[in-house]
């Protein structure tokens, strides 16, 4: 797969479950997930991973599984979102994203700078073993900027990000990677960075879903895609909440709060309409996520091998016009 030439599969396979997101999976289950992805894919295979996922555990497991399955490096592509570096675990639990990653043996620290991003790149490839990342990006630059303590600190952090991209551009120019991109939850930060950095692709997370889809984001996607930048839509279930989970954008939701009640009320109405039209919430979410012309792919993750084939089929979901009309009438979606 030549991602530099903008060839991306319809479904990008997330690997957060390999890093023990929320719960620790047995190694053989993880290997079966990878095997199912290899066996069921027909239009190219792209794994999306990151040093942040289980403090490098996802990278390590992905490389080990691929090698044990005898997968040729030329048959797959790997996107590694860079910015988190594995370090020894010195306390009882990791210091980053507490309560998110289960039973991991390392910690991770953020390294966003020219030198730091190269360190993350090389460590990522070491963890992958015989495989290497073809696509690279700066991971969570929005969170890095949000941690600013002053305007001067934000300016300094923004410079760190641009220095990281200077390093990534050199990797691309040297032919060590095929393409560079960005992955973030705050699409406005993607917009800010892409105005100064030549990106091949962008990955938006939690941003363009059936629940939240601002018109400004849609216009931005149309603008960048018209320039040849490929757009991957990630976290289209808002962290699993839209298909029945308890976490909305990776935060536990409580029905006891006004915010939580509104989310559950929206979901109840959405579920009722899905039942009426005999479609699953996942089908509706994926059909919406891919509805916009500027979207090239969706990124889907699974912690269950038997769900892999279903995820691939979700990218072909077809939903009746009447369903969308009623979603609009009930005020559940806009800008469709």
XYZ file of C-alpha atoms in Angstrom:
336
model
C 0.000 0.000 0.000
C 1.427 3.376 -0.975
C -0.153 5.821 1.458
C 1.948 8.630 -0.018
C -0.145 8.236 -3.153
C -3.308 8.562 -1.094
C -4.331 4.917 -1.356
C -6.064 3.990 1.894
C -8.386 1.091 2.691
C -11.964 1.897 3.601
C -11.415 0.532 7.117
C -8.315 1.351 9.148
C -7.780 -1.072 12.018
C -7.188 0.491 15.407
C -4.983 -1.326 17.898
C -5.910 0.187 21.263
C -7.223 -3.181 22.467
C -3.741 -4.638 21.908
C -2.536 -2.106 24.469
C -5.142 -3.229 27.027
C -7.601 -0.346 26.679
C -9.926 -0.619 29.702
C -9.148 -4.331 30.108
C -6.305 -6.796 29.553
C -6.895 -9.316 26.778
C -5.093 -12.671 26.646
C -2.297 -12.696 24.085
C -3.933 -15.444 22.022
C -7.106 -13.352 21.700
C -5.030 -10.447 20.414
C -3.308 -12.735 17.937
C -6.669 -14.030 16.724
C -7.836 -10.442 16.181
C -4.813 -9.782 13.967
C -5.347 -13.063 12.119
C -8.971 -12.169 11.408
C -7.927 -8.778 10.068
C -5.409 -10.402 7.729
C -7.870 -13.075 6.590
C -10.907 -10.838 6.109
C -9.384 -7.785 4.415
C -9.565 -7.413 0.655
C -8.617 -3.797 -0.144
C -5.379 -3.360 1.765
C -4.500 -3.506 5.446
C -3.573 -0.490 7.534
C -3.004 -0.772 11.277
C -3.239 2.396 13.340
C -1.170 2.282 16.508
C 0.688 4.536 18.932
C 3.287 4.513 21.658
C 0.556 5.786 23.956
C -1.451 2.575 23.613
C -0.487 0.654 26.715
C 2.880 2.456 26.878
C 4.060 0.708 23.715
C 2.334 -2.596 24.415
C 0.160 -2.315 21.297
C 3.234 -1.832 19.109
C 4.997 -4.752 20.721
C 2.024 -7.106 20.424
C 1.260 -6.058 16.849
C 4.803 -6.791 15.687
C 4.958 -10.103 17.528
C 1.583 -11.288 16.199
C 2.395 -10.320 12.614
C 5.698 -12.179 12.765
C 4.185 -15.313 14.311
C 1.480 -15.264 11.635
C 4.128 -15.019 8.920
C 2.784 -11.772 7.471
C 4.970 -10.221 4.780
C 5.891 -6.604 5.470
C 4.801 -5.654 1.957
C 1.255 -6.872 2.629
C 0.480 -4.306 5.309
C 0.968 -0.682 6.291
C 1.372 0.647 9.820
C 0.544 4.126 11.039
C 2.332 5.071 14.249
C 1.128 8.188 16.026
C 4.241 9.532 17.751
C 4.734 11.580 20.876
C 4.736 9.096 23.757
C 7.893 7.257 24.790
C 8.020 4.075 26.879
C 9.854 4.358 30.205
C 10.129 2.055 33.233
C 7.163 1.890 35.576
C 8.328 3.182 38.969
C 5.026 3.319 40.834
C 2.020 1.078 41.246
C 0.335 2.463 38.133
C 1.261 4.497 35.039
C 1.337 8.265 35.364
C -0.480 8.917 32.064
C -4.221 8.399 31.454
C -4.878 6.753 34.798
C -7.656 4.186 34.782
C -7.593 3.794 30.988
C -4.888 1.146 30.412
C -5.118 -2.142 32.304
C -2.275 -4.311 33.571
C 0.595 -2.666 31.725
C 4.207 -3.052 32.827
C 5.609 0.272 31.635
C 4.930 3.974 31.887
C 5.013 6.542 29.086
C 6.157 10.150 28.910
C 5.360 12.731 26.288
C 8.209 13.737 23.991
C 7.167 16.295 21.404
C 10.163 18.056 19.911
C 12.560 17.514 17.022
C 14.699 15.055 18.960
C 11.850 13.601 21.023
C 9.705 12.648 18.051
C 12.661 10.868 16.416
C 13.232 8.958 19.656
C 9.585 7.902 19.599
C 9.883 6.864 15.952
C 12.940 4.695 16.524
C 11.555 3.148 19.704
C 8.289 2.400 17.924
C 10.107 0.528 15.169
C 12.146 -1.383 17.758
C 8.942 -2.480 19.476
C 7.450 -3.515 16.121
C 10.393 -5.851 15.554
C 10.835 -6.764 11.886
C 8.103 -4.319 10.846
C 8.285 -0.545 10.489
C 5.822 2.327 10.468
C 5.008 3.568 6.973
C 2.857 6.486 8.140
C 3.770 8.754 11.052
C 2.204 11.677 12.830
C 2.278 13.727 16.004
C -0.189 12.201 18.457
C -2.506 14.383 20.523
C -0.941 17.790 19.786
C -4.242 19.227 21.010
C -3.709 17.753 24.483
C -0.113 18.976 24.468
C -1.286 22.520 23.752
C -4.171 22.291 26.214
C -1.633 21.714 28.997
C -0.183 25.186 28.439
C 0.097 27.300 31.573
C 0.288 30.649 29.771
C 0.223 32.159 26.307
C 4.018 32.145 26.264
C 3.990 28.463 27.188
C 1.506 27.743 24.398
C 3.750 29.486 21.875
C 6.683 27.394 23.080
C 4.664 24.173 22.874
C 3.429 25.056 19.394
C 7.056 25.519 18.362
C 7.788 22.061 19.812
C 5.086 20.622 17.567
C 6.421 22.319 14.447
C 9.926 21.102 15.282
C 8.502 17.578 15.588
C 7.004 17.952 12.127
C 10.341 19.179 10.799
C 11.762 15.845 11.923
C 8.892 13.904 10.351
C 9.278 15.780 7.079
C 12.936 14.778 7.008
C 11.953 11.144 7.526
C 9.565 11.427 4.574
C 12.089 13.220 2.379
C 14.673 10.521 3.173
C 12.217 7.802 2.183
C 12.113 6.311 5.673
C 8.326 6.763 5.807
C 5.726 7.103 3.074
C 3.643 9.903 4.544
C 3.083 12.220 7.494
C -0.154 13.218 9.115
C -1.812 14.205 12.340
C -4.118 12.574 14.862
C -6.119 14.652 17.338
C -9.494 14.979 19.042
C -9.721 18.768 18.664
C -10.115 19.323 14.948
C -9.434 23.055 15.329
C -5.870 22.234 16.359
C -5.577 20.068 13.234
C -6.749 23.064 11.224
C -4.211 25.344 12.926
C -1.290 22.986 12.364
C -2.238 22.014 8.813
C -2.158 25.678 7.808
C 1.618 25.579 8.349
C 2.551 21.937 7.754
C 2.205 19.997 4.494
C 0.290 16.899 5.581
C -0.589 13.834 3.514
C -3.450 12.774 5.774
C -5.325 13.710 8.920
C -7.124 11.590 11.486
C -9.940 13.215 13.417
C -11.219 11.549 16.588
C -14.536 12.006 18.419
C -15.234 14.956 16.140
C -17.387 13.939 13.166
C -19.909 11.447 14.474
C -23.635 10.960 14.273
C -23.807 12.729 17.643
C -21.518 15.670 16.935
C -20.814 17.120 13.498
C -20.290 20.904 13.353
C -20.700 22.478 9.953
C -17.311 24.199 10.320
C -15.619 20.803 10.569
C -17.423 19.523 7.494
C -16.278 22.587 5.548
C -12.694 22.075 6.765
C -12.726 18.428 5.657
C -14.043 19.417 2.239
C -11.298 22.023 1.967
C -8.351 19.763 2.846
C -9.637 16.802 0.843
C -9.916 19.016 -2.240
C -6.155 19.548 -1.885
C -5.446 15.820 -1.864
C -5.198 15.352 1.905
C -6.858 12.097 2.935
C -9.149 12.167 5.973
C -9.565 9.230 8.342
C -12.575 9.415 10.641
C -11.778 7.799 13.978
C -13.730 7.138 17.190
C -17.015 7.319 15.299
C -18.827 5.756 18.275
C -17.636 8.535 20.617
C -15.571 6.086 22.625
C -18.203 3.333 22.448
C -21.066 5.276 24.003
C -23.109 5.451 20.795
C -23.297 1.663 20.618
C -24.108 1.043 24.267
C -20.905 1.685 26.215
C -20.550 3.656 29.435
C -17.708 5.910 28.245
C -18.363 9.007 26.106
C -15.123 10.227 24.509
C -13.255 8.004 26.991
C -14.900 9.610 30.036
C -17.302 7.614 32.226
C -20.827 9.016 31.893
C -23.163 9.283 34.868
C -26.943 9.484 34.543
C -26.882 11.476 37.760
C -25.478 14.578 36.069
C -27.412 16.919 33.779
C -24.809 16.363 31.062
C -25.077 12.600 31.427
C -28.878 12.617 31.354
C -28.886 14.535 28.068
C -26.456 12.060 26.518
C -28.514 9.060 27.595
C -31.748 10.701 26.408
C -30.192 11.315 22.994
C -28.964 7.733 22.837
C -32.350 6.312 23.854
C -34.051 8.213 21.032
C -31.341 7.147 18.588
C -31.637 3.490 19.626
C -35.420 3.613 19.239
C -35.134 4.897 15.679
C -32.537 2.264 14.817
C -34.907 -0.409 16.121
C -37.782 1.042 14.099
C -35.759 0.876 10.877
C -34.184 -2.488 11.769
C -30.594 -1.314 11.662
C -27.927 -1.507 14.327
C -26.591 1.662 15.979
C -23.154 0.731 14.660
C -24.451 0.616 11.082
C -26.013 4.048 11.465
C -22.853 5.488 13.023
C -20.580 4.163 10.282
C -22.904 5.157 7.453
C -22.997 8.695 8.841
C -19.245 8.803 9.410
C -18.589 7.901 5.770
C -21.409 9.959 4.311
C -19.302 13.043 3.655
C -17.313 13.013 0.384
C -14.128 14.248 2.033
C -13.865 11.191 4.282
C -11.607 8.465 2.875
C -11.746 5.881 5.663
C -13.004 5.086 9.114
C -10.840 3.654 11.883
C -12.447 0.838 13.861
C -11.100 -1.176 16.773
C -12.227 -4.469 18.204
C -11.417 -6.452 21.329
C -13.214 -9.526 19.953
C -11.965 -11.559 16.959
C -15.506 -12.419 15.848
C -16.254 -8.698 15.413
C -13.534 -8.043 12.835
C -15.505 -9.239 9.798
C -18.538 -7.323 11.042
C -16.461 -4.147 11.327
C -15.328 -4.499 7.729
C -18.951 -4.890 6.626
C -19.901 -1.759 8.585
C -18.001 0.317 6.050
C -20.556 -0.834 3.456
C -23.587 0.021 5.600
C -26.599 1.367 3.733
C -29.299 3.258 5.600
C -32.600 4.456 4.141
C -33.258 8.121 3.418
C -36.336 7.901 5.632
C -34.166 7.089 8.647
C -32.060 10.200 8.111
C -35.136 12.333 7.544
C -36.596 11.210 10.846
C -33.275 11.753 12.631
C -33.372 15.342 11.396
C -37.053 15.778 12.313
C -36.377 14.633 15.867
C -33.434 16.985 16.173
C -30.936 14.146 16.587
C -28.694 15.217 13.719
C -27.978 18.396 11.781
C -25.840 19.272 8.776
C -26.653 16.064 6.899
